[in-house]
PDB file of C-alpha atoms in Angstrom:
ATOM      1  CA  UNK A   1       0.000   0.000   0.000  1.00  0.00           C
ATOM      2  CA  UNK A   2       1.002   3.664   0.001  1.00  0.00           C
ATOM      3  CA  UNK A   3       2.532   5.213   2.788  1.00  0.00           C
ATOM      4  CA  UNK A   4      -0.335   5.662   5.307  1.00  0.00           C
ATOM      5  CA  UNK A   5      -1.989   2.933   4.064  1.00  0.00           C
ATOM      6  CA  UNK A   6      -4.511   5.356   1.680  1.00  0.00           C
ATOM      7  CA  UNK A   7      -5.267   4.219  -1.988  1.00  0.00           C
ATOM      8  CA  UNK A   8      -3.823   6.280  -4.641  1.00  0.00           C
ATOM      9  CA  UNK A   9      -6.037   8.499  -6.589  1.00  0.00           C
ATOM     10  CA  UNK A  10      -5.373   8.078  -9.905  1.00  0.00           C
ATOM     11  CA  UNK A  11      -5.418  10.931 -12.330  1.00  0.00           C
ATOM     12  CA  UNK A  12      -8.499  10.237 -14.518  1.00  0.00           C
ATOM     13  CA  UNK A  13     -11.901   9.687 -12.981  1.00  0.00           C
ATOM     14  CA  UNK A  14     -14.514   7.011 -14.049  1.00  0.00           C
ATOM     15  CA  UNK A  15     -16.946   6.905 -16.581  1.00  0.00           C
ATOM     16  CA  UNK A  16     -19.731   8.286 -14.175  1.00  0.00           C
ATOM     17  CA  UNK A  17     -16.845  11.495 -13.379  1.00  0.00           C
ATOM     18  CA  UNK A  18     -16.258   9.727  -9.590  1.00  0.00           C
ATOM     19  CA  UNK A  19     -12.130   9.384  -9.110  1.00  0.00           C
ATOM     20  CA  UNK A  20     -10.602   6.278  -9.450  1.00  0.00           C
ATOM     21  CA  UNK A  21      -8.438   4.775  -6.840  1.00  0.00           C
ATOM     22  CA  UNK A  22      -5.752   2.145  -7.426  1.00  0.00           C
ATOM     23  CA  UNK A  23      -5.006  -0.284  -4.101  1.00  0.00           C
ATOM     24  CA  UNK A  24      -0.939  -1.654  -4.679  1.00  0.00           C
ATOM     25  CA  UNK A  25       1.088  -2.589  -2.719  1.00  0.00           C
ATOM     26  CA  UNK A  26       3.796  -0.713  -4.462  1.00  0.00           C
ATOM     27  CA  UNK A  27       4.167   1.708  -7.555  1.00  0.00           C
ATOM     28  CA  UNK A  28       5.804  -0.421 -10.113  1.00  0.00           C
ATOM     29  CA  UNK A  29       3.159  -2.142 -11.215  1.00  0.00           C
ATOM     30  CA  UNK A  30       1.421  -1.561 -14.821  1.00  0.00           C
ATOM     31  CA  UNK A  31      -1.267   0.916 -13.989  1.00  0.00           C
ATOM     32  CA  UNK A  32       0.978   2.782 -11.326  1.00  0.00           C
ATOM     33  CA  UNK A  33       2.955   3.247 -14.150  1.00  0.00           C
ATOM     34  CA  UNK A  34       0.477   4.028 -16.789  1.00  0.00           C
ATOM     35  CA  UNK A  35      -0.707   7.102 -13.864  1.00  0.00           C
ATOM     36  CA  UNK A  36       2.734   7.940 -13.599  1.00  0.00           C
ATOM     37  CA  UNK A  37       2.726   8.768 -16.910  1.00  0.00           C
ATOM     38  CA  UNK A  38      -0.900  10.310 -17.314  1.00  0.00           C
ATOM     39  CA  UNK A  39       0.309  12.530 -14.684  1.00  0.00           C
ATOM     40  CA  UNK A  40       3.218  13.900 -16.453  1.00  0.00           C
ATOM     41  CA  UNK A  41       1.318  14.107 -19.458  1.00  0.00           C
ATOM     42  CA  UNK A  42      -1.452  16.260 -17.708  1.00  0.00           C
ATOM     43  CA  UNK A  43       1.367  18.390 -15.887  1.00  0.00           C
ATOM     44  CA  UNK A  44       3.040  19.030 -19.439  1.00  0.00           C
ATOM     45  CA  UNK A  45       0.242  20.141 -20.799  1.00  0.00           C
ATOM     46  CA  UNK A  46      -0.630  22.272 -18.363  1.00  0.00           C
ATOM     47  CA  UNK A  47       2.660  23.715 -18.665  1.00  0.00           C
ATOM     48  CA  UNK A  48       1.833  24.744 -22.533  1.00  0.00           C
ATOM     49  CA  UNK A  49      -1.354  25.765 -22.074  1.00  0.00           C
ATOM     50  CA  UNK A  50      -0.018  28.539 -19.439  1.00  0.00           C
ATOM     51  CA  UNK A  51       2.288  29.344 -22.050  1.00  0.00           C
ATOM     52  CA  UNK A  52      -0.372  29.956 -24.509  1.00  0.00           C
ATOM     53  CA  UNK A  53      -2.426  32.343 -21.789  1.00  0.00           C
ATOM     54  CA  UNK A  54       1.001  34.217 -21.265  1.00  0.00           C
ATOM     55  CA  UNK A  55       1.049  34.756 -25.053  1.00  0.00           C
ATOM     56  CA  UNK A  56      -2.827  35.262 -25.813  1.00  0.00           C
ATOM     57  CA  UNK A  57      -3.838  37.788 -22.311  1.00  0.00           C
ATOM     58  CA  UNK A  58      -0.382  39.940 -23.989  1.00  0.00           C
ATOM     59  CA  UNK A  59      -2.468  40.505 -27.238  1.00  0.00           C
ATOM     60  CA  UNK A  60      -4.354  43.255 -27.169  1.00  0.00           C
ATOM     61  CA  UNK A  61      -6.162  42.170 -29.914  1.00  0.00           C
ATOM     62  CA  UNK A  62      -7.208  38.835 -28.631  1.00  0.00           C
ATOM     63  CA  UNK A  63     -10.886  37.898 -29.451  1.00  0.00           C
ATOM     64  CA  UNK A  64     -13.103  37.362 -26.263  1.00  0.00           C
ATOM     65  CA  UNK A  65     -14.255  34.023 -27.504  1.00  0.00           C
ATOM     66  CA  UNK A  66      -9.985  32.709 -27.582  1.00  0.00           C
ATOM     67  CA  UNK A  67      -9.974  34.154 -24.129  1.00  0.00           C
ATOM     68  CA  UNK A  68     -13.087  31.951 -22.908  1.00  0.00           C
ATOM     69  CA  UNK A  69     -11.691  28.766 -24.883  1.00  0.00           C
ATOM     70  CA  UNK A  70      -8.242  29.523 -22.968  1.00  0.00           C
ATOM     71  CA  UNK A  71     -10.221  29.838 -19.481  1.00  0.00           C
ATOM     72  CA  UNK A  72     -11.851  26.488 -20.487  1.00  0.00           C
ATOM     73  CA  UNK A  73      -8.215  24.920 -20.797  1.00  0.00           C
ATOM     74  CA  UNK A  74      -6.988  26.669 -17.994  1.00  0.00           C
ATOM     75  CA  UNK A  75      -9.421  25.300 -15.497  1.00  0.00           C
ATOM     76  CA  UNK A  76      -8.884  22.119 -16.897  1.00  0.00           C
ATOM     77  CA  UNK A  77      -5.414  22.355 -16.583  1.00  0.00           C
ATOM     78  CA  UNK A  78      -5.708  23.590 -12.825  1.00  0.00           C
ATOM     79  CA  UNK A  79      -7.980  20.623 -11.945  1.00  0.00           C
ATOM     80  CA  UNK A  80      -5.515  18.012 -13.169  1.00  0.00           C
ATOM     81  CA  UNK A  81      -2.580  19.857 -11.299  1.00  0.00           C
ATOM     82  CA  UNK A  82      -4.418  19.835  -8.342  1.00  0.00           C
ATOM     83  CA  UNK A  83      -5.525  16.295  -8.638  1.00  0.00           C
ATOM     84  CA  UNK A  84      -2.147  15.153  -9.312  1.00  0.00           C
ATOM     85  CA  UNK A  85      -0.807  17.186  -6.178  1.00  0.00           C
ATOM     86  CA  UNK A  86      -3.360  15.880  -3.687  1.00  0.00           C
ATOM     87  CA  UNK A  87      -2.705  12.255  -5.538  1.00  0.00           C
ATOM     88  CA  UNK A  88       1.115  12.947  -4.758  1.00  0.00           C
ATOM     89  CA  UNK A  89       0.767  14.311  -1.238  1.00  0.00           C
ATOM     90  CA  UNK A  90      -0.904  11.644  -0.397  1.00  0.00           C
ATOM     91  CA  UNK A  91       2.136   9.074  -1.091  1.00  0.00           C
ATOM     92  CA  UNK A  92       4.270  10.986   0.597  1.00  0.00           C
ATOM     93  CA  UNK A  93       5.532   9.217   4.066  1.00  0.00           C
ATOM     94  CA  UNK A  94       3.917  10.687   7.000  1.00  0.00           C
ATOM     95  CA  UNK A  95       6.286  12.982   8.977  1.00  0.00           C
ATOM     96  CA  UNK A  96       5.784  10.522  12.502  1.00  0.00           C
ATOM     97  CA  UNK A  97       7.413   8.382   9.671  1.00  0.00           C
ATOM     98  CA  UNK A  98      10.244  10.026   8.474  1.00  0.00           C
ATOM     99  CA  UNK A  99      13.914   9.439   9.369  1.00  0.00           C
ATOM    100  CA  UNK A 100      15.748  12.511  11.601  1.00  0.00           C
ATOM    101  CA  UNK A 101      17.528  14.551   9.476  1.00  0.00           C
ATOM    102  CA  UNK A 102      21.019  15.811   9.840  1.00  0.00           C
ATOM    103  CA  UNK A 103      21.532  19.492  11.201  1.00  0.00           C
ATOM    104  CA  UNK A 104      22.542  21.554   8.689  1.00  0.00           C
ATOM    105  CA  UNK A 105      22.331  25.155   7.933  1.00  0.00           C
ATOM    106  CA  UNK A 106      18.937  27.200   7.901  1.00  0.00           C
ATOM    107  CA  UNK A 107      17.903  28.951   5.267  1.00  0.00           C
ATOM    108  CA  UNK A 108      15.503  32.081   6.013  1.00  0.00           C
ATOM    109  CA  UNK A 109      12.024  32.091   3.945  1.00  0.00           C
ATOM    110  CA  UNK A 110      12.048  35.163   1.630  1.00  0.00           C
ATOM    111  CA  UNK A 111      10.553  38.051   2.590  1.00  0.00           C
ATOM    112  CA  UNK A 112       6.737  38.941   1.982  1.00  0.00           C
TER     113      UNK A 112
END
């Protein structure tokens, strides 16, 4: 299982629009994998599209309707970030869990 014992939410949903959850007992199996790469497929993607809405809200010419198509893909886009996020945080080994770190230096947070 994954660390905590959750399933793993995978990063398409059913046919119904309910997520799908795979239960393994480790991630090298063929549909870990085949999530794996759906996930870095969606993330890609995503990664374009913002590209394209850098380029497109620039124009000052841009037609309303390419700006509601682009909101379309952006929401999209956001939805499978966030689903692969929350799919990823949820692998990750509880802190209880983790193994003591050495001491070494602190960085500050940046300002603001």
């Amino acid at each position: 299982m994954t660390p905590n014992n959750e399933l793993r939410l995978l990063p398409w949903s059913g046919p119904d629009g309910k997520p799908c959850f795979l239960s393994s007992d480790d991630g090298t199996g063929f549909l870990s994998r085949l999530a794996d790469n759906a996930e870095e497929t969606q993330l890609g993607s995503g990664a374009k599209i913002l590209d394209q809405a850098l380029e497109v809200l620039t124009d000052p010419d841009v037609d309303p309707d390419e700006i509601r198509l682009l909101a379309g893909d952006l929401t999209r886009a956001l939805h499978d970030a966030i689903r692969v996020a929350t799919s990823r945080g949820r692998r990750l080994p509880h802190p209880a869990h983790r193994a003591p770190q050495e001491h070494g230096p602190c960085v500050p947070a940046p300002p603001g």
